[in-house]
Amino acid sequence: MISVVIPAYNEEKVVRECLESLKRQDFTGSYEIILADNGSTDTTAQIARDMGVRVVSCTHKGVSYARQTGAEAASGEIVVQADADTVYPTWWLSRVQQGFKAHPRAVAVAGAFIYQEPPWWAGFEYFIRVLGNILTILLLGRPYVISGANFAFYKKSFTLIGGYHHGAYSSDQIDIATRLSQVGKVFYDRRSYGSTSARSVSKPVHVVFFDFLRHLYGFAKNYFTISRGTTKKQSKKIVSISTGNYLKVVIPIFLIGILCYGYFVPASPVFGKVYYKSLTPNKVIALTFDDGPNEPYTSEVLAILEKYQVQATFFQVGYNVQLYPEVSRRMVADGDIIGNHSYSHNANHALSFVSYKDIELAQQTIYAVTGVKPHLYRGPHGKKSPWELEAIKKEGFVDVFWNIATNELSGKSPSVLADQIIKKAQPGGIILLHDGYGTEHNDKNADKSDTVTMLPIIIQSLQAEGYTFVTIPELFNIPAYN
Ligand SMILES: [Zn+2]
């Protein structure tokens, strides 16, 4: 049996939605919902009772006291921490149970949370959270950034460690997870989430930033055991870091380096398979264009391709497809390939947990306009994250990047830029060019006349060198559309 414990103090505005989502669970085992009322003066407790939820009362103010009272009252073998301002997907409890089943050594299963209406910094915060946990799982064997709204543990392990430490820093998150990790494994399932509403989001951004620094400090304090001593000659205190601690500094820096490489370098395979070149020895090469359609340049590119009997792959921005549907339709008619390049071309796309929505919107737009569903995806700005790659793969996309590019915005002349591309050409290569600039149109950035001038030079030179232009699906022998 599972017991879900919700501490609540004056939550009448949000608690109903939370409890309804908990009552809708598809979990087939038995579970109880306990609301630990922390002295509410509004109708919170009454709402819960009316909904048939068991209410226990805890008059000692503080979330860890309420959670303790709830956990003590729980009759389940597993106690799940929830929050009143959070709404849970129907599969949530099933997922929690699966976490324990799949990890027999686990004493606790930690999940994530997302914002119902994500503020602008949510993507960044999410990135820090996940990155922090990836690092601490590698270093300490357990996640560090625990969500109080999505954390489950065995009641017997909880009792063994003496429950919550009320005075401790982050007592229902970092502290409880740290102490549980001393008696078993804390498993992190970042795909399990609840949607948190108003409260945390309504915090101004400097408070969020301060919280982040506070957590970082708390972590550093836990992580580095810095010994203080005094020398006899000098009465100054010195801080010495032992070799073990030195490694503790070097390893994270090394790992952060690898993660940055994976995130920023388009061709890096750190987070999983990406297509950025083919190993074929044949003199074939692929032209790819990003950020279109963007008129009149995209049509000019299409006319050049047609003149030289060359086909290319266009990673299109959904927003732009909506703007120039005729151009996208012409591509499909010409035999050029359309790939998905997100809908809004947001720079932090890969960081954000909700990014898949944007890709899906682009996919729907492309499908509605052209009747094809791209199989190829390229992230905006060539950035990627492990969770983005995972979502992409799950949705049946392949990630396509490039290995031949130049800085088209450097201001150099089109012939110089074309030359740089030609020099980098190699069998099986993928050339990156732009027929647009994000979602901008009719301004200086979106003026792609230089690309239009470069294109015939590139095509003529490489054809003279014996290259044949192919599309991405031809290069890798993969389907163009789903
Ligand atoms: Zn782009």
Coordinates of C-alpha atoms and ligand atoms in Angstrom, one line a residue:
M1 CA 0.0 0.0 0.0
I2 CA 1.0 3.6 -0.7
S3 CA 0.3 6.6 1.5
V4 CA 0.4 10.0 -0.1
V5 CA 1.0 12.7 2.5
I6 CA 0.2 16.4 1.7
P7 CA 1.2 19.0 4.2
A8 CA -1.2 22.0 3.9
Y9 CA -1.5 25.4 5.4
N10 CA -4.3 27.6 4.0
E11 CA -4.3 26.0 0.5
E12 CA -8.1 26.3 -0.2
K13 CA -7.4 27.8 -3.6
V14 CA -5.3 24.9 -4.9
V15 CA -5.9 21.9 -2.8
R16 CA -9.0 20.6 -4.6
E17 CA -7.2 20.3 -7.9
C18 CA -4.3 18.5 -6.3
L19 CA -6.6 16.0 -4.5
E20 CA -8.7 15.5 -7.6
S21 CA -5.5 14.6 -9.6
L22 CA -4.5 12.2 -6.8
K23 CA -8.0 10.6 -6.9
R24 CA -7.7 10.1 -10.7
Q25 CA -4.6 7.9 -10.4
D26 CA -4.5 4.8 -12.6
F27 CA -2.6 2.9 -9.9
T28 CA -4.2 -0.5 -9.4
G29 CA -2.8 -1.2 -5.9
S30 CA -4.4 0.3 -2.9
Y31 CA -3.4 3.8 -1.7
E32 CA -4.6 6.4 0.8
I33 CA -4.3 10.2 0.7
I34 CA -3.5 11.9 4.0
L35 CA -3.8 15.7 4.3
A36 CA -1.6 16.9 7.2
D37 CA -3.3 20.1 8.2
N38 CA -0.8 22.5 9.5
G39 CA -3.2 24.7 11.4
S40 CA -5.1 26.1 8.4
T41 CA -7.6 28.9 9.2
D42 CA -9.4 28.6 5.9
T43 CA -11.5 25.7 4.4
T44 CA -8.5 23.6 3.4
A45 CA -9.3 20.8 5.8
Q46 CA -13.0 20.9 5.1
I47 CA -12.4 20.6 1.4
A48 CA -10.3 17.5 1.9
R49 CA -12.8 15.9 4.3
D50 CA -15.6 16.6 1.8
M51 CA -13.6 14.8 -0.8
G52 CA -13.3 11.8 1.4
V53 CA -9.6 12.4 2.2
R54 CA -8.2 11.5 5.6
V55 CA -7.1 14.7 7.5
V56 CA -4.6 14.5 10.4
S57 CA -3.9 17.7 12.3
C58 CA -0.5 19.1 13.2
T59 CA -0.6 22.3 15.2
H60 CA 3.2 22.7 15.3
K61 CA 4.0 25.1 12.5
G62 CA 6.4 23.9 9.8
V63 CA 6.3 21.7 6.8
S64 CA 8.6 19.0 8.2
Y65 CA 6.4 18.8 11.3
A66 CA 3.3 18.4 9.1
R67 CA 5.1 15.8 6.9
Q68 CA 6.2 13.9 10.1
T69 CA 2.7 13.8 11.4
G70 CA 1.4 12.6 8.1
A71 CA 4.1 9.9 7.7
E72 CA 3.5 8.6 11.2
A73 CA -0.2 8.3 10.5
A74 CA 0.5 6.5 7.2
S75 CA -0.4 2.8 7.0
G76 CA 1.3 2.3 3.7
E77 CA 4.6 0.5 3.2
I78 CA 5.6 3.4 0.9
V79 CA 5.1 7.0 1.9
V80 CA 4.9 9.6 -0.9
Q81 CA 5.6 13.3 -0.3
A82 CA 3.2 15.5 -2.3
D83 CA 2.4 19.2 -2.2
A84 CA -1.0 20.9 -2.2
D85 CA -0.1 23.3 -5.0
T86 CA 0.9 20.5 -7.4
V87 CA -1.2 18.6 -9.8
Y88 CA -0.2 15.0 -10.6
P89 CA -0.4 13.1 -13.9
T90 CA -2.7 10.0 -13.7
W91 CA 0.4 7.7 -14.0
W92 CA 2.3 9.2 -11.2
L93 CA 1.7 6.7 -8.4
S94 CA 2.2 3.8 -10.8
R95 CA 5.5 5.3 -11.8
V96 CA 6.6 5.7 -8.2
Q97 CA 5.8 2.0 -7.6
Q98 CA 7.7 1.0 -10.8
G99 CA 10.7 2.9 -9.6
F100 CA 10.8 0.8 -6.4
K101 CA 10.2 -2.4 -8.3
A102 CA 12.9 -1.7 -10.9
H103 CA 15.4 -0.8 -8.3
P104 CA 15.3 -3.4 -5.5
R105 CA 18.0 -1.6 -3.5
A106 CA 16.2 1.7 -3.5
V107 CA 14.9 3.0 -0.2
A108 CA 13.6 6.2 -1.9
V109 CA 12.5 7.3 -5.3
A110 CA 12.9 11.0 -6.2
G111 CA 11.0 12.6 -9.1
A112 CA 11.0 16.1 -10.7
F113 CA 8.5 18.9 -11.0
I114 CA 7.6 21.2 -13.8
Y115 CA 5.8 24.5 -13.8
Q116 CA 2.2 24.7 -15.1
E117 CA 3.0 28.0 -16.7
P118 CA 6.8 28.1 -17.0
P119 CA 8.3 31.5 -16.4
W120 CA 11.1 32.7 -18.7
W121 CA 13.9 31.4 -16.5
A122 CA 12.3 27.9 -16.0
G123 CA 14.4 26.3 -18.7
F124 CA 17.6 27.5 -17.1
E125 CA 16.5 26.4 -13.7
Y126 CA 15.5 23.0 -15.0
F127 CA 18.9 22.7 -16.7
I128 CA 20.7 23.4 -13.5
R129 CA 18.5 21.0 -11.6
V130 CA 19.1 18.1 -14.0
L131 CA 22.7 18.9 -14.5
G132 CA 23.2 19.1 -10.7
N133 CA 21.6 15.7 -10.3
I134 CA 23.6 14.1 -13.2
L135 CA 26.8 15.3 -11.5
T136 CA 25.9 14.2 -8.0
I137 CA 24.6 10.8 -9.3
L138 CA 28.1 10.4 -10.9
L139 CA 30.0 11.7 -7.9
L140 CA 27.9 10.7 -4.9
G141 CA 25.7 8.0 -6.4
R142 CA 22.5 9.9 -5.6
P143 CA 20.5 12.9 -6.8
Y144 CA 20.9 16.0 -4.8
V145 CA 18.2 18.4 -5.9
I146 CA 15.1 16.7 -4.6
S147 CA 11.6 18.0 -5.1
G148 CA 9.6 18.0 -1.9
A149 CA 6.5 17.6 -4.0
N150 CA 7.7 14.3 -5.6
F151 CA 9.6 12.1 -3.3
A152 CA 8.8 8.6 -2.0
F153 CA 10.4 6.4 0.6
Y154 CA 9.9 3.1 2.5
K155 CA 8.3 3.9 5.8
K156 CA 10.6 1.4 7.6
S157 CA 13.7 3.2 6.2
F158 CA 12.3 6.5 7.2
T159 CA 11.6 5.2 10.7
L160 CA 15.1 3.7 10.8
I161 CA 16.8 7.1 10.2
G162 CA 14.5 8.8 12.8
G163 CA 12.2 10.7 10.4
Y164 CA 12.6 14.4 9.5
H165 CA 15.2 16.5 11.2
H166 CA 13.1 19.6 11.8
G167 CA 16.0 22.0 12.2
A168 CA 18.0 20.7 9.3
Y169 CA 18.6 22.7 6.1
S170 CA 16.0 21.7 3.5
S171 CA 14.6 19.1 5.9
D172 CA 12.0 17.5 3.5
Q173 CA 14.3 17.6 0.5
I174 CA 18.1 17.6 0.7
D175 CA 18.3 16.5 4.3
I176 CA 15.9 13.6 4.2
A177 CA 17.4 12.3 0.9
T178 CA 20.9 12.6 2.2
R179 CA 20.1 10.6 5.4
L180 CA 18.1 8.0 3.5
S181 CA 21.0 7.5 1.2
Q182 CA 23.0 6.3 4.2
V183 CA 20.7 3.3 4.6
G184 CA 20.1 2.5 0.9
K185 CA 19.9 3.8 -2.6
V186 CA 18.0 7.0 -3.6
F187 CA 16.8 6.5 -7.1
Y188 CA 16.2 9.5 -9.4
D189 CA 13.4 9.3 -12.0
R190 CA 13.5 12.6 -13.7
R191 CA 10.7 11.5 -16.1
S192 CA 8.3 11.4 -13.2
Y193 CA 6.9 14.8 -12.5
G194 CA 4.1 16.8 -10.9
S195 CA 3.0 20.2 -12.3
T196 CA 3.6 22.9 -9.7
S197 CA 1.5 26.0 -9.8
A198 CA 1.6 29.5 -8.6
R199 CA 3.7 29.5 -5.4
S200 CA 7.2 28.9 -6.6
V201 CA 6.7 30.7 -9.8
S202 CA 5.4 33.9 -8.1
K203 CA 8.8 34.3 -6.5
P204 CA 10.7 37.1 -8.1
V205 CA 13.7 36.0 -10.1
H206 CA 16.3 37.3 -7.7
V207 CA 14.8 35.1 -5.0
V208 CA 15.0 32.1 -7.2
F209 CA 18.6 33.0 -7.9
F210 CA 19.3 33.5 -4.2
D211 CA 17.7 30.1 -3.5
F212 CA 19.9 28.6 -6.1
L213 CA 23.1 30.1 -4.6
R214 CA 21.9 28.9 -1.1
H215 CA 21.5 25.4 -2.4
L216 CA 24.9 25.5 -4.1
Y217 CA 26.4 26.7 -0.8
G218 CA 24.6 23.9 1.1
F219 CA 25.9 21.4 -1.4
A220 CA 29.4 22.7 -1.3
K221 CA 29.4 22.6 2.5
N222 CA 28.2 19.0 2.5
Y223 CA 30.5 18.0 -0.3
F224 CA 33.9 19.4 0.7
T225 CA 35.1 18.5 4.1
I226 CA 37.6 21.4 4.5
S227 CA 39.8 20.9 7.5
R228 CA 40.9 23.9 9.4
G229 CA 44.0 24.0 11.4
T230 CA 46.5 26.4 12.9
T231 CA 50.2 26.5 12.4
K232 CA 52.5 27.2 15.4
K233 CA 54.5 29.9 13.7
Q234 CA 51.6 31.8 12.5
S235 CA 48.4 32.1 14.4
K236 CA 46.5 32.5 11.1
K237 CA 43.9 29.9 10.4
I238 CA 44.7 28.0 7.2
V239 CA 42.4 26.0 5.0
S240 CA 44.0 22.8 3.7
I241 CA 42.5 20.7 1.0
S242 CA 43.6 17.1 1.0
T243 CA 44.3 15.0 -2.2
G244 CA 40.9 13.4 -1.9
N245 CA 39.2 16.8 -1.9
Y246 CA 41.4 17.9 -4.8
L247 CA 40.0 15.1 -6.9
K248 CA 36.6 16.2 -5.8
V249 CA 37.3 19.5 -7.5
V250 CA 39.0 18.2 -10.6
I251 CA 36.4 15.5 -11.4
P252 CA 33.4 17.9 -11.5
I253 CA 35.3 20.4 -13.6
F254 CA 36.1 17.6 -16.0
L255 CA 32.5 16.4 -16.1
I256 CA 31.2 20.0 -16.6
G257 CA 33.6 20.3 -19.5
I258 CA 32.2 17.2 -21.1
L259 CA 28.6 18.3 -20.6
C260 CA 29.4 21.7 -22.1
Y261 CA 31.0 20.0 -25.1
G262 CA 27.9 17.9 -25.5
Y263 CA 25.6 20.9 -25.3
F264 CA 27.4 23.4 -27.4
V265 CA 29.2 21.4 -30.0
P266 CA 26.7 20.3 -32.7
A267 CA 28.7 17.2 -33.8
S268 CA 29.4 16.0 -30.2
P269 CA 27.9 12.6 -29.5
V270 CA 28.2 12.9 -25.7
F271 CA 24.4 12.6 -25.1
G272 CA 23.6 10.0 -27.7
K273 CA 23.6 9.3 -31.5
V274 CA 23.6 12.3 -33.7
Y275 CA 24.0 12.4 -37.5
Y276 CA 26.7 14.9 -38.5
K277 CA 28.6 13.2 -41.2
S278 CA 28.6 9.9 -43.1
L279 CA 31.6 7.6 -43.1
T280 CA 31.1 6.8 -46.8
P281 CA 34.3 7.0 -48.9
N282 CA 32.2 8.1 -51.9
K283 CA 32.3 11.7 -53.0
V284 CA 28.8 12.6 -51.9
I285 CA 28.0 15.6 -49.8
A286 CA 24.7 17.1 -48.4
L287 CA 23.6 20.7 -48.5
T288 CA 21.4 21.8 -45.6
F289 CA 19.6 25.1 -45.1
D290 CA 18.3 26.3 -41.7
D291 CA 15.8 28.8 -40.5
G292 CA 13.6 29.2 -43.6
P293 CA 11.4 29.7 -45.4
N294 CA 12.4 33.4 -45.6
E295 CA 11.4 35.2 -48.7
P296 CA 12.6 36.1 -51.3
Y297 CA 15.8 34.2 -50.4
T298 CA 14.4 30.7 -50.0
S299 CA 12.8 30.9 -53.5
E300 CA 16.0 32.1 -54.9
V301 CA 17.9 29.2 -53.3
L302 CA 15.3 26.8 -54.8
A303 CA 15.7 28.3 -58.2
I304 CA 19.5 27.8 -58.0
L305 CA 19.1 24.2 -56.9
E306 CA 16.7 23.6 -59.7
K307 CA 19.1 25.1 -62.2
Y308 CA 22.0 22.8 -61.1
Q309 CA 19.6 19.8 -60.7
V310 CA 20.6 19.5 -57.0
Q311 CA 18.4 18.6 -54.1
A312 CA 18.9 19.9 -50.6
T313 CA 17.5 19.4 -47.0
F314 CA 15.8 22.3 -45.4
F315 CA 15.4 22.5 -41.6
Q316 CA 12.5 24.8 -41.3
V317 CA 11.1 26.9 -38.5
G318 CA 7.4 26.1 -38.0
Y319 CA 6.6 29.8 -37.5
N320 CA 8.2 30.6 -40.9
V321 CA 6.4 27.7 -42.6
Q322 CA 3.1 29.3 -41.5
L323 CA 4.3 32.6 -43.0
Y324 CA 5.4 31.1 -46.4
P325 CA 3.4 27.9 -46.9
E326 CA 3.7 28.1 -50.7
V327 CA 7.5 27.9 -50.5
S328 CA 7.4 24.8 -48.3
R329 CA 4.9 23.2 -50.7
R330 CA 7.3 23.9 -53.6
M331 CA 10.1 22.2 -51.8
V332 CA 8.2 19.0 -51.4
A333 CA 7.1 19.2 -55.1
D334 CA 10.8 19.8 -56.1
G335 CA 12.0 16.7 -54.2
D336 CA 13.8 18.7 -51.6
I337 CA 13.6 17.4 -48.0
I338 CA 12.0 19.2 -45.1
G339 CA 13.3 18.7 -41.6
N340 CA 11.9 20.1 -38.3
H341 CA 13.8 23.0 -36.8
S342 CA 11.4 23.8 -33.9
Y343 CA 8.5 26.2 -34.1
S344 CA 9.9 29.3 -32.3
H345 CA 13.7 28.8 -32.7
N346 CA 14.2 29.5 -29.0
A347 CA 17.8 29.6 -28.0
N348 CA 17.2 27.8 -24.8
H349 CA 15.2 25.2 -26.5
A350 CA 17.4 22.2 -25.6
L351 CA 17.5 23.2 -22.0
S352 CA 13.8 23.2 -21.4
F353 CA 11.8 20.2 -20.3
V354 CA 8.7 21.5 -22.1
S355 CA 10.7 21.9 -25.4
Y356 CA 9.0 18.9 -27.0
K357 CA 5.7 21.0 -27.3
D358 CA 7.5 23.4 -29.6
I359 CA 8.8 20.6 -31.8
E360 CA 5.4 19.1 -32.0
L361 CA 3.8 22.4 -33.0
A362 CA 6.4 22.8 -35.8
Q363 CA 5.6 19.2 -36.8
Q364 CA 1.8 19.9 -36.9
T365 CA 2.4 23.1 -38.9
I366 CA 4.6 21.4 -41.5
Y367 CA 2.2 18.6 -41.8
A368 CA -0.8 20.9 -42.2
V369 CA 1.0 22.9 -44.9
T370 CA 2.8 20.2 -46.9
G371 CA 1.3 16.9 -45.9
V372 CA 4.6 15.4 -44.8
K373 CA 5.8 14.6 -41.3
P374 CA 9.6 15.1 -41.0
H375 CA 11.8 12.3 -39.7
L376 CA 14.7 14.7 -39.4
Y377 CA 15.2 17.2 -36.6
R378 CA 17.8 19.8 -35.9
G379 CA 17.8 21.8 -32.7
P380 CA 17.8 25.6 -32.8
H381 CA 21.4 27.0 -32.6
G382 CA 22.7 23.4 -32.9
K383 CA 22.4 22.9 -29.1
K384 CA 21.2 19.7 -27.5
S385 CA 20.7 18.2 -24.1
P386 CA 20.4 14.5 -23.0
W387 CA 16.7 14.9 -22.2
E388 CA 16.0 16.6 -25.5
L389 CA 17.8 13.8 -27.5
E390 CA 15.8 11.3 -25.5
A391 CA 12.5 13.0 -26.3
I392 CA 13.5 13.3 -30.0
K393 CA 14.3 9.7 -30.2
K394 CA 11.2 8.6 -28.5
E395 CA 9.1 10.7 -30.9
G396 CA 10.7 8.9 -33.8
F397 CA 13.0 11.7 -35.0
V398 CA 16.7 11.5 -35.7
D399 CA 19.0 14.4 -34.8
V400 CA 20.9 15.9 -37.7
F401 CA 23.8 18.4 -37.4
W402 CA 26.7 19.3 -39.7
N403 CA 30.4 19.2 -40.0
I404 CA 31.0 21.9 -42.6
A405 CA 30.1 25.5 -41.8
T406 CA 31.3 29.0 -41.9
N407 CA 30.3 32.1 -40.0
E408 CA 27.9 33.5 -42.5
L409 CA 27.4 36.6 -40.4
S410 CA 31.1 37.5 -40.3
G411 CA 30.7 40.2 -42.9
K412 CA 33.2 38.5 -45.2
S413 CA 32.5 38.5 -48.9
P414 CA 30.3 35.7 -50.3
S415 CA 33.3 34.4 -52.4
V416 CA 35.5 34.2 -49.3
L417 CA 32.8 32.4 -47.4
A418 CA 32.1 30.0 -50.3
D419 CA 35.8 29.3 -50.4
Q420 CA 35.9 28.4 -46.7
I421 CA 33.1 25.9 -47.2
I422 CA 34.7 24.4 -50.3
K423 CA 38.0 23.9 -48.5
K424 CA 36.3 22.0 -45.6
A425 CA 34.4 19.7 -48.0
Q426 CA 34.9 16.0 -47.5
P427 CA 33.2 12.8 -48.6
G428 CA 30.0 12.2 -46.6
G429 CA 30.0 15.7 -45.2
I430 CA 27.0 17.9 -44.3
I431 CA 27.2 21.6 -45.2
L432 CA 25.3 24.1 -43.1
L433 CA 23.9 27.2 -44.7
H434 CA 21.1 29.6 -43.7
D435 CA 18.2 30.8 -45.9
G436 CA 16.7 32.6 -42.9
Y437 CA 17.5 34.0 -39.5
G438 CA 15.4 32.6 -36.7
T439 CA 11.9 34.0 -36.9
E440 CA 13.1 37.3 -38.3
H441 CA 12.1 38.6 -41.7
N442 CA 12.6 41.8 -43.7
D443 CA 15.5 43.1 -41.6
K444 CA 19.3 43.1 -41.9
N445 CA 19.8 39.7 -40.2
A446 CA 17.2 38.1 -42.4
D447 CA 18.9 39.4 -45.6
K448 CA 20.3 36.2 -47.1
S449 CA 21.5 37.6 -50.4
D450 CA 25.1 36.6 -49.5
T451 CA 24.0 33.0 -49.1
V452 CA 22.2 33.2 -52.4
T453 CA 25.5 34.5 -54.0
M454 CA 27.6 31.8 -52.3
L455 CA 25.5 28.9 -53.4
P456 CA 26.3 28.7 -57.1
I457 CA 30.0 29.0 -56.3
I458 CA 29.9 26.1 -53.9
I459 CA 27.8 23.9 -56.2
Q460 CA 30.0 24.5 -59.2
S461 CA 33.3 24.1 -57.4
L462 CA 32.3 20.9 -55.6
Q463 CA 30.7 19.4 -58.7
A464 CA 34.0 20.2 -60.6
E465 CA 35.8 18.3 -57.8
G466 CA 33.7 15.3 -58.6
Y467 CA 31.1 15.6 -55.7
T468 CA 27.5 14.6 -56.0
F469 CA 25.0 16.4 -53.9
V470 CA 22.6 14.2 -52.0
T471 CA 19.9 14.8 -49.4
I472 CA 20.3 13.8 -45.8
P473 CA 18.0 10.7 -46.1
E474 CA 20.0 9.6 -49.1
L475 CA 23.3 10.2 -47.3
F476 CA 22.3 7.9 -44.4
N477 CA 19.8 5.7 -46.2
I478 CA 17.1 6.7 -43.7
P479 CA 13.5 7.7 -44.4
A480 CA 12.8 11.4 -45.0
Y481 CA 9.3 11.4 -43.4
N482 CA 7.4 9.5 -40.8
Ligands
ZN1 ZN 18.5 27.8 -36.8

